[in-house]
Tab-separated table of C-alpha atoms and ligand atoms in Angstrom:
chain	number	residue	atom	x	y	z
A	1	UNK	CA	-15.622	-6.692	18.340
A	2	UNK	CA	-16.817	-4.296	15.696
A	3	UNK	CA	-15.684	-0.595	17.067
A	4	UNK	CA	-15.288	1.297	12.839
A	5	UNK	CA	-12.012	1.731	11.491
A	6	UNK	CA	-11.218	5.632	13.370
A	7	UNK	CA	-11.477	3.420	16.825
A	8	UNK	CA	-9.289	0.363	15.209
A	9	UNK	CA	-6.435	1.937	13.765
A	10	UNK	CA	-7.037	5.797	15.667
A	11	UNK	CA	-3.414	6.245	15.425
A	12	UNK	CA	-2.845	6.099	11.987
A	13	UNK	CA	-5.618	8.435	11.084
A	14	UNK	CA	-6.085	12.506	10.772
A	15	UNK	CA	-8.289	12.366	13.891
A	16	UNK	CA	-7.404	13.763	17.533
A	17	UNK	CA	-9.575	13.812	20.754
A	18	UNK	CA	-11.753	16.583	19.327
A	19	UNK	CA	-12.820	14.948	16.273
A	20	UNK	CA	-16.329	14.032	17.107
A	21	UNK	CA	-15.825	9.900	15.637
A	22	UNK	CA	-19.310	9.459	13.750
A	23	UNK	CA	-19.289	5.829	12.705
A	24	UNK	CA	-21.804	2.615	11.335
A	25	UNK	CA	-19.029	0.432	12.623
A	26	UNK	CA	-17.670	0.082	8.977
A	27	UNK	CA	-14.325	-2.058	8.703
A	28	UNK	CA	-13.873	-5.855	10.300
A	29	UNK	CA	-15.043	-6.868	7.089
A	30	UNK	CA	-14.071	-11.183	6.756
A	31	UNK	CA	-11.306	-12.161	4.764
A	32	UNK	CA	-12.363	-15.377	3.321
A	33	UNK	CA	-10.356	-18.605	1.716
A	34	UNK	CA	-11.728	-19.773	-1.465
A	35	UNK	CA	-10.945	-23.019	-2.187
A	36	UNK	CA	-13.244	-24.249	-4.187
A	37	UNK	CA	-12.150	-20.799	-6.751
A	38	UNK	CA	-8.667	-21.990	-5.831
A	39	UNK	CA	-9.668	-25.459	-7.894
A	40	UNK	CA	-11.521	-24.881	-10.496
A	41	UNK	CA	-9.705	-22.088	-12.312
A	42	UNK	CA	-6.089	-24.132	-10.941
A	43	UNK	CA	-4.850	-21.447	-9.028
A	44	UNK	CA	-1.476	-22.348	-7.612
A	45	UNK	CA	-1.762	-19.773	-4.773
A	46	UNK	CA	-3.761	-19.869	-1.745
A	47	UNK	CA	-6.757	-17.042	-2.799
A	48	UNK	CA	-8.511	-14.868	-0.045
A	49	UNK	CA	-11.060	-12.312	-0.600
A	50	UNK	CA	-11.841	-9.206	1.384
A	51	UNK	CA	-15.511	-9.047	1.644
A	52	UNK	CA	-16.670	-5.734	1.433
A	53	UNK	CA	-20.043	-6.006	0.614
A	54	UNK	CA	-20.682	-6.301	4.039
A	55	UNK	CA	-19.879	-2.742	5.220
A	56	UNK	CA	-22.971	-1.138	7.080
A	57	UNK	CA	-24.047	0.387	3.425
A	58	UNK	CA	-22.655	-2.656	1.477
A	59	UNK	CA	-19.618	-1.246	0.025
A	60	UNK	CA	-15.709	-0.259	0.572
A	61	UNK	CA	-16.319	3.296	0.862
A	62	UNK	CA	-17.883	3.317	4.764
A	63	UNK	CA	-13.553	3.808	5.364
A	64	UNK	CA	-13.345	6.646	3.750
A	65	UNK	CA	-16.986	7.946	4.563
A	66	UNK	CA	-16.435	7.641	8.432
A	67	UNK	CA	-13.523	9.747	8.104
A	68	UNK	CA	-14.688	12.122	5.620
A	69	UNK	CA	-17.757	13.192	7.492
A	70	UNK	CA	-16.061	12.905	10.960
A	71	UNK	CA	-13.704	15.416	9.825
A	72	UNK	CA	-16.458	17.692	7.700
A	73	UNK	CA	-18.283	18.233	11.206
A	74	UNK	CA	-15.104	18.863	13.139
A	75	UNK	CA	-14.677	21.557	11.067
A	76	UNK	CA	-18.385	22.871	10.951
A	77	UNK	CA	-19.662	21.932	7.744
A	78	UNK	CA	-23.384	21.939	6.865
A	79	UNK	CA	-23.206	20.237	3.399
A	80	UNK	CA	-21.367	17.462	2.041
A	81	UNK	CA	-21.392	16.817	-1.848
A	82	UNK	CA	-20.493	14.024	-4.127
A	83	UNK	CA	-20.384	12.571	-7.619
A	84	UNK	CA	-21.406	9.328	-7.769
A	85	UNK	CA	-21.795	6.036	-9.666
A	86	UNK	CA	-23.631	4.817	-6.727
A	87	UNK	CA	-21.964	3.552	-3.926
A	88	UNK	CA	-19.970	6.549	-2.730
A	89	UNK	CA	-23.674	8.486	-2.868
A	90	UNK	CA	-25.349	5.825	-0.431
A	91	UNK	CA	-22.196	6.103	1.718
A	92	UNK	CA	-22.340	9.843	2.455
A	93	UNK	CA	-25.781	10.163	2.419
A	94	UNK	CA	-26.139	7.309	5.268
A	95	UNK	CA	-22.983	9.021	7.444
A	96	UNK	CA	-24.206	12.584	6.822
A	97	UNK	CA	-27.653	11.255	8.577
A	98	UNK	CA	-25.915	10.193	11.318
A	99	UNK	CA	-24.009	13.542	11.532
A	100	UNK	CA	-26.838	15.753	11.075
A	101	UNK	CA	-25.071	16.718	7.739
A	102	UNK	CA	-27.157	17.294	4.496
A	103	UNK	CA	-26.111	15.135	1.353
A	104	UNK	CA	-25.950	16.770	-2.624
A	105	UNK	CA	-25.166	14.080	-4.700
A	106	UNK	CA	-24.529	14.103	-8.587
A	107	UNK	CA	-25.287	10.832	-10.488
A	108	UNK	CA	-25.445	9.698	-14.297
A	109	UNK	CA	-28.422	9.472	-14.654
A	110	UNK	CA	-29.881	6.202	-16.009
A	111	UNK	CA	-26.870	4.093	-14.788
A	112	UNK	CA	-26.881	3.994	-11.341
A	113	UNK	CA	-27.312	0.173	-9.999
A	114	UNK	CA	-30.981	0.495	-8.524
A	115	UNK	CA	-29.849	-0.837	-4.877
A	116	UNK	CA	-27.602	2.146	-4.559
A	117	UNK	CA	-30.320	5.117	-5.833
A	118	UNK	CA	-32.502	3.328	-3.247
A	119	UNK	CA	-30.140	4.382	-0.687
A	120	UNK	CA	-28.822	7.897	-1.177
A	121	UNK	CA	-32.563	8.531	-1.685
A	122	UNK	CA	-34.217	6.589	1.910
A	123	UNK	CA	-31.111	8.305	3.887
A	124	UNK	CA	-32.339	12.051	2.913
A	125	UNK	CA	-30.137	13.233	0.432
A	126	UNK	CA	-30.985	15.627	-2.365
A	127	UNK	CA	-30.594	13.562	-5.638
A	128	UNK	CA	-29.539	15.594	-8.936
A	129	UNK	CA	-29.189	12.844	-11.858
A	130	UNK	CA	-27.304	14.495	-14.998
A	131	UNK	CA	-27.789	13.945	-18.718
A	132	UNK	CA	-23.957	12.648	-18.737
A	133	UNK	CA	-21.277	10.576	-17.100
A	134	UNK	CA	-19.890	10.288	-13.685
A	135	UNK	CA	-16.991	12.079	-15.081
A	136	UNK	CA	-18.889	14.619	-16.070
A	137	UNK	CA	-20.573	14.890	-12.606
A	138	UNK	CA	-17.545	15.127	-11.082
A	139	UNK	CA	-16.557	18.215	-12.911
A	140	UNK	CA	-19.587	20.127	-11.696
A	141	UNK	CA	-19.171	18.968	-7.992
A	142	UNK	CA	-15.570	20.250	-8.021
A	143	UNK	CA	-17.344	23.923	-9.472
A	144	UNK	CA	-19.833	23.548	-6.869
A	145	UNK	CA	-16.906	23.199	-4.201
A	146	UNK	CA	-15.013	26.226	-5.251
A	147	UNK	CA	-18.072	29.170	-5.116
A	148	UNK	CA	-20.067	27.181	-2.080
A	149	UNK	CA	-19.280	26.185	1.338
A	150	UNK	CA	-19.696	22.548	0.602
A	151	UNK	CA	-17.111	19.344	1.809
A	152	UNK	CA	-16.477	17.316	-0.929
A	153	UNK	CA	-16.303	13.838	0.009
A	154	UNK	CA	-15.339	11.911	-3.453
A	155	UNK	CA	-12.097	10.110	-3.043
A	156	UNK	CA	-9.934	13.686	-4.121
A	157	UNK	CA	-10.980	14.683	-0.425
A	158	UNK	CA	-7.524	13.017	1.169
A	159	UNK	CA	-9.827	12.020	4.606
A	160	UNK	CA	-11.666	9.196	2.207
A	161	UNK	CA	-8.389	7.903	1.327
A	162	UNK	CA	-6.868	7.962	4.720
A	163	UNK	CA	-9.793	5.709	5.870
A	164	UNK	CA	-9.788	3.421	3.098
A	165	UNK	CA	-6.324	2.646	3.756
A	166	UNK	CA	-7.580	0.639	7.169
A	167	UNK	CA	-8.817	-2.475	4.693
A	168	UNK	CA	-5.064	-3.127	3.717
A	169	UNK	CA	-4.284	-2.846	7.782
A	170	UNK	CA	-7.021	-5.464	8.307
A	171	UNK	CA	-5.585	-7.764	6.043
A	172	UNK	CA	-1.636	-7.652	6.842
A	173	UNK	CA	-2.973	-7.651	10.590
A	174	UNK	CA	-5.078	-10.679	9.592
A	175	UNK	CA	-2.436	-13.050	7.831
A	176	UNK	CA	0.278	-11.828	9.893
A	177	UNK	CA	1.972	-10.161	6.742
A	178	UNK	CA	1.089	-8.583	3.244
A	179	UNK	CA	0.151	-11.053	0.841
A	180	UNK	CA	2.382	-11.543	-2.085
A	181	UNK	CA	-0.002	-10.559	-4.653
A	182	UNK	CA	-3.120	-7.638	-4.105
A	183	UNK	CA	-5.773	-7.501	-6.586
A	184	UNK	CA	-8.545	-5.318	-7.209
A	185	UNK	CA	-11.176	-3.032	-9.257
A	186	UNK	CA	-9.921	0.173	-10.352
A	187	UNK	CA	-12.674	3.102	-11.017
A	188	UNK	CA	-12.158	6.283	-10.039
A	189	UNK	CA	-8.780	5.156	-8.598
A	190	UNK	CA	-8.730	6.363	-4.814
A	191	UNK	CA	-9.796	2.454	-3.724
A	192	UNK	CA	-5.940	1.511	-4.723
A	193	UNK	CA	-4.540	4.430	-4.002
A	194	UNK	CA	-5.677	4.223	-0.568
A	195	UNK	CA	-4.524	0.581	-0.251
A	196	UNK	CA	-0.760	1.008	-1.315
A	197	UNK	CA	-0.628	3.973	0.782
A	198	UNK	CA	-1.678	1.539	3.761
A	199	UNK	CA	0.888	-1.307	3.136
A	200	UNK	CA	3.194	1.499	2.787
A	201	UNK	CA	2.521	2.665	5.748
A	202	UNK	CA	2.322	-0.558	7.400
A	203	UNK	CA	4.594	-2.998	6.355
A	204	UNK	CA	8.392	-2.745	4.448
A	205	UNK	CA	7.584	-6.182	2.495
A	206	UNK	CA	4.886	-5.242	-0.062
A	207	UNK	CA	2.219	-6.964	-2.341
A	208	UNK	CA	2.408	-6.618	-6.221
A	209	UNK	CA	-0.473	-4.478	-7.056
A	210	UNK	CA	-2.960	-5.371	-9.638
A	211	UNK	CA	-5.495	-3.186	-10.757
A	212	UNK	CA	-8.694	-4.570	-13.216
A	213	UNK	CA	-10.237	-1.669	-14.954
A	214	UNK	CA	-13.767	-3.125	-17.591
A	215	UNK	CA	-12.307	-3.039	-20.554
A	216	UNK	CA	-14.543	0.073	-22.601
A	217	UNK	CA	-13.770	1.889	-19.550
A	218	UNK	CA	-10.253	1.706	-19.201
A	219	UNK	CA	-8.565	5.107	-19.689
A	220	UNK	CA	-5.434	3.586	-17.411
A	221	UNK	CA	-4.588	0.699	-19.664
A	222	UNK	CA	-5.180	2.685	-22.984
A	223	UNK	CA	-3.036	5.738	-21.572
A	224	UNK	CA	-5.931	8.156	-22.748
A	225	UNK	CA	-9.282	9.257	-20.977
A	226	UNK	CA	-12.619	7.672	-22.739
A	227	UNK	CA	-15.009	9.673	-23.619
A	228	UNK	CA	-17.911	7.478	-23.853
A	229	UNK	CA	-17.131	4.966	-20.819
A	230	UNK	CA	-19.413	1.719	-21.371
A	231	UNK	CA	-19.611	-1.443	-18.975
A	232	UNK	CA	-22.330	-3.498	-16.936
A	233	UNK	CA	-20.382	-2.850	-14.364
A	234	UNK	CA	-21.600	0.436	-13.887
A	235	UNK	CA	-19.061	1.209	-10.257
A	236	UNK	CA	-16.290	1.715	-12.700
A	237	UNK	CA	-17.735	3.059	-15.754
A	238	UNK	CA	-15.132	5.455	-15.234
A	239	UNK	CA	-13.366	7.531	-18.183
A	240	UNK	CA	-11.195	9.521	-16.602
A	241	UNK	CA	-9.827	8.494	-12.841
A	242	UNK	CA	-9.285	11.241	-10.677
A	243	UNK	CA	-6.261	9.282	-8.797
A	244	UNK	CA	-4.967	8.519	-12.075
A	245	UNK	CA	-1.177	9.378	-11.202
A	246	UNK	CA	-1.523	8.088	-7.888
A	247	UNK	CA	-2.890	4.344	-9.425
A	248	UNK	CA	0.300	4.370	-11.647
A	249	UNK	CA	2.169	5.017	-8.709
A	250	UNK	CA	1.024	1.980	-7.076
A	251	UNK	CA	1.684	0.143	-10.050
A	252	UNK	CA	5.446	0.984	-10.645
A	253	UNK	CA	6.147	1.275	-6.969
A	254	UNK	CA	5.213	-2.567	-6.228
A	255	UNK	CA	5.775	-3.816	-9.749
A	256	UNK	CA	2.704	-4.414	-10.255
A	257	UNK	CA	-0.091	-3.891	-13.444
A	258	UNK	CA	-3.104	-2.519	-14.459
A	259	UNK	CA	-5.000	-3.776	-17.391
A	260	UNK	CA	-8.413	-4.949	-18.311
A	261	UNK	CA	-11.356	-7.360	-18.391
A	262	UNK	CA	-14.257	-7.376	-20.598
A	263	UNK	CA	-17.767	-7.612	-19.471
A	264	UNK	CA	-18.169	-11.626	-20.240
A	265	UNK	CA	-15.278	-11.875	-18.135
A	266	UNK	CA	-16.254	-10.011	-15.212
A	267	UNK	CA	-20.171	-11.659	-15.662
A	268	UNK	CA	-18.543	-15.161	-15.492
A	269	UNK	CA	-16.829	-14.697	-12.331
A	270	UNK	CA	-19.078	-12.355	-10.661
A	271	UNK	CA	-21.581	-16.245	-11.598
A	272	UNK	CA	-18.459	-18.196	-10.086
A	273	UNK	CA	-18.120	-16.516	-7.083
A	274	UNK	CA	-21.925	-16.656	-6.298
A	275	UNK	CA	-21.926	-20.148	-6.897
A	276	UNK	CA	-19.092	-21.617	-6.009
A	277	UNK	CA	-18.301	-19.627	-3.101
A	278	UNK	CA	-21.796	-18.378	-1.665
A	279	UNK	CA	-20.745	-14.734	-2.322
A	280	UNK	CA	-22.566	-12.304	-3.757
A	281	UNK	CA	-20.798	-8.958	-5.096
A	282	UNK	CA	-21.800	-6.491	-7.460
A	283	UNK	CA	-20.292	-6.923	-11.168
A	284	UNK	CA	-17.367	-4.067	-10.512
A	285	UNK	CA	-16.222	-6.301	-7.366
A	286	UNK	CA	-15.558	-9.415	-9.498
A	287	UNK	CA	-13.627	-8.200	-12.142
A	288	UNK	CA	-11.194	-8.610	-9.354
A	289	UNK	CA	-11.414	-12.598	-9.461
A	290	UNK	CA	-11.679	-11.759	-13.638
A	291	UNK	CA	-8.156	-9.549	-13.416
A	292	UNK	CA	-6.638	-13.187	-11.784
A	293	UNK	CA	-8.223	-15.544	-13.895
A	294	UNK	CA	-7.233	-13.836	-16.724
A	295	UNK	CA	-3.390	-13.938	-15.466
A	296	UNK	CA	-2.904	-17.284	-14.203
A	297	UNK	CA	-4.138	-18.169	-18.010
A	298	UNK	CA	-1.393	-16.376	-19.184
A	299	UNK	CA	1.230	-18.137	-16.845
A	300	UNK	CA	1.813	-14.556	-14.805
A	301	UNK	CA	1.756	-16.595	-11.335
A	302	UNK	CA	3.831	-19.497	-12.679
A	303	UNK	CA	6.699	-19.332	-9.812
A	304	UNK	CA	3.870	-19.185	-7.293
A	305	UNK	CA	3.062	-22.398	-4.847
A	306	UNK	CA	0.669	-22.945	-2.354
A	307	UNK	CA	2.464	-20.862	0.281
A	308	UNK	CA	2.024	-17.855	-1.836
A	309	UNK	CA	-0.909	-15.689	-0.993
A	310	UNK	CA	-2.847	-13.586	-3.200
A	311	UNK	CA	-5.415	-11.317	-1.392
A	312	UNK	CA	-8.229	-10.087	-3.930
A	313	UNK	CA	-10.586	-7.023	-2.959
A	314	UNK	CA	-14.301	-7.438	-3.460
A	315	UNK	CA	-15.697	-3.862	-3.193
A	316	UNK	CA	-19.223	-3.899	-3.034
A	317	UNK	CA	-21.976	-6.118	-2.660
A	318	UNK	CA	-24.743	-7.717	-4.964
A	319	UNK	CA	-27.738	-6.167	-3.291
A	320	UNK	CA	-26.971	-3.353	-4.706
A	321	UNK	CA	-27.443	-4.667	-8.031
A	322	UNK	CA	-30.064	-6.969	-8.631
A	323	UNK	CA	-31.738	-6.175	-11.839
A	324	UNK	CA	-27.952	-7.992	-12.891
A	325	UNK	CA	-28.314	-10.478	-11.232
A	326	UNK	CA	-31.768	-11.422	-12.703
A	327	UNK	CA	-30.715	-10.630	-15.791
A	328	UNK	CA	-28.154	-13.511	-15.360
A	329	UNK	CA	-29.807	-16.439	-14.213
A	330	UNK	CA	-32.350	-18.527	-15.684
A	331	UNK	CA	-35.958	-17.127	-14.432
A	332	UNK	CA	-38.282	-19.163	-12.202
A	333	UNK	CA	-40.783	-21.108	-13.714
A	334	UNK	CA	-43.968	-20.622	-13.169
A	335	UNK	CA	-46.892	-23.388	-12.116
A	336	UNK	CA	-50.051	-23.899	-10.616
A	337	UNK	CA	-49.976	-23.851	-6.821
A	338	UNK	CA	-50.062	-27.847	-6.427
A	339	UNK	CA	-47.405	-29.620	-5.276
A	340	UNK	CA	-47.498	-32.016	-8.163
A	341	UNK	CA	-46.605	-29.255	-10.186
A	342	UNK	CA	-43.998	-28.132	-8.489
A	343	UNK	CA	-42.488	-31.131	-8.365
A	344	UNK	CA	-42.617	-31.193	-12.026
A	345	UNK	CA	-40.649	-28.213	-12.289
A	346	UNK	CA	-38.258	-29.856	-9.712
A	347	UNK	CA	-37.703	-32.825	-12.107
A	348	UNK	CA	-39.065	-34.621	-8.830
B	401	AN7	C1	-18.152	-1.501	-5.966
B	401	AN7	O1	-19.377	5.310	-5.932
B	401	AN7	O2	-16.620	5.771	-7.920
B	401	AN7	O3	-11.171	3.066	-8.048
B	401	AN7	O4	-18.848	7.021	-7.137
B	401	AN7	O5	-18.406	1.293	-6.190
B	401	AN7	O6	-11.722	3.937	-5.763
B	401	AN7	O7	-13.128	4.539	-7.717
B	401	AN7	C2	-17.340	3.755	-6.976
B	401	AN7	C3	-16.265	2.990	-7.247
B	401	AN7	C4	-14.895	-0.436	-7.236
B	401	AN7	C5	-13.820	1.653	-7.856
B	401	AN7	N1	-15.913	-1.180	-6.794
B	401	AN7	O8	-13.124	2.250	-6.805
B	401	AN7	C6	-18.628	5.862	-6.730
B	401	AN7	C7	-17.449	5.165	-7.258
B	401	AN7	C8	-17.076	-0.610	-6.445
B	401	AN7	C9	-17.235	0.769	-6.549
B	401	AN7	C10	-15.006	0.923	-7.359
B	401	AN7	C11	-16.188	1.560	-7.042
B	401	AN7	P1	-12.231	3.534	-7.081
């Protein structure tokens, strides 16, 4: 049954019996085997993927989001406010309409995936787009917060992380322990911050983290913040993480990496997963499934077998983009409307 992560895991969470619990019913997202991944890039380890995509507003942060605003009208907020490069903005703005809340979000403008404007726009919030970065928006939401009475609900707002950390719950609860390997997109940096604090939390025999940053927006792997972040995967086009220390943490505390993937790389997996697999994601999401095929090339898993698992986050899904997806297939031809035509074009 689908009852939203506060419900699921209540116990765990910052919540008592007078936090009003305003959910979509985010969390119970699938965990799917993907075999046919599994053989064509010769994995050696068995390969699931946690679908997020399929969260009531199509991405990851619904965990946070149900927390953050159930916890912004316990305490009597009016406003909630956010930088964005999309996803986080259609989050809040759909749970602060449900709460009664209004939205301010901050974008970049001109590189927001058009899926995700669509929604932080139909849910009511008010939309400021910025000649600058997400990084940059980010700065001036954290000024906002200090002179106005406004809940910040970016990823520094602990409640987001606290809910996130359910996913990591869902999947130890759904293979009956941690896998042996945890891979994932790294951004802004709360997504795996939130994650190692849940199998912290939840288990004493912990994956190997592995964070995927695009590589012209990697200020983790280069050790410096970028000031021009570039990348069609415009989630984590990112230049200077606000979890930064935290996604190190995660790192060295599980042994674990963080390094890059360029756009081809993340393009040709975000294809294989579509077609292979029947799953659609937005480009951020599969430079999770890039991060891995990029490691098993370089013999990283070479003591693993088919008992060992490696769990793989896919963070959003690929509604949200689809001027990307167009812009990666082959375009429909066009005919006259007779079926000999179309046959034609069918190669009939
Ligand atoms: C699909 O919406 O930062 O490392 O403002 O949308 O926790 O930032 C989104 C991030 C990965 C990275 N995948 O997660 C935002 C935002 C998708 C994302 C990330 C994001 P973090």
């Amino acid at each position: 049954m689908k009852i939203g992560v506060i419900h699921k895991y209540r116990k765990h969470l910052p919540v008592t019996d007078k936090t009003p619990v305003i959910t979509l019913q985010e969390g119970s997202t699938p965990l799917l085997r993907v075999e046919n991944i599994e053989k064509e890039f010769n994995f050696p380890f068995q390969l699931y993927l946690k679908y997020e995509g399929v969260n009531p507003t199509g991405s990851f942060k619904d965990r946070g989001m149900t927390v953050a605003i159930s916890k912004a009208v316990e305490k009597g907020c009016e406003y909630v406010i956010c930088a964005s490069t999309g996803n986080t903005s259609a989050s809040a703005a759909a749970y602060a309409s449900k709460a009664k809340l209004k939205a301010l979000v901050v974008i970049p403008e001109g590189s927001i995936a058009l899926g995700k404007l669509s929604q932080a726009m139909i849910h009511g919030a008010k939309v400021v787009a910025i000649k600058g970065n997400f990084d940059d928006a980010l700065k001036i939401v954290r000024e906002i917060c200090e002179k106005y009475p406004v809940e910040l609900v970016n990823s520094l707002n602990p409640n987001r992380i606290e809910g996130q950390k359910t996913a990591a719950f869902e999947i130890v609860d759904a293979l009956g322990r941690a896998p042996d390997f945890h891979a994932m997109p790294v951004g802004n940096a709360g997504n795996i911050t939130a994650y190692w604090k849940g199998y912290k939390e939840y288990c004493a025999i912990r994956p190997v983290m592995m964070g995927f940053q695009a590589a012209k927006s990697a200020p983790i792997v280069e050790g410096h913040p970028i000031k021009k972040p570039e990348t069609i995967a415009t989630a984590i086009r990112i230049g200077n993480p606000a979890s930064w220390k935290k996604a190190e943490a995660a790192r060295d505390e599980s042994g674990g990496l963080i390094d890059k993937v360029t756009d081809d790389e993340i393009l040709s997996a975000y294809k294989a997963l579509a077609e292979l697999e029947g799953i659609f994601v937005e480009p951020a999401s599969a430079s999770t499934l890039a991060g891995l095929i990029k490691y098993n090339k370089k013999s990283y898993f070479k003591k693993a077998t088919k008992e060992t698992i490696v769990v793989g986050v896919l963070t959003g899904h690929g509604l949200k983009d689809p001027d990307r997806a167009i812009k990666s297939c082959f375009q429909p031809e066009i005919v006259e409307a007779t079926t000999a035509k179309v046959c034609r074009a069918f190669d009939l």
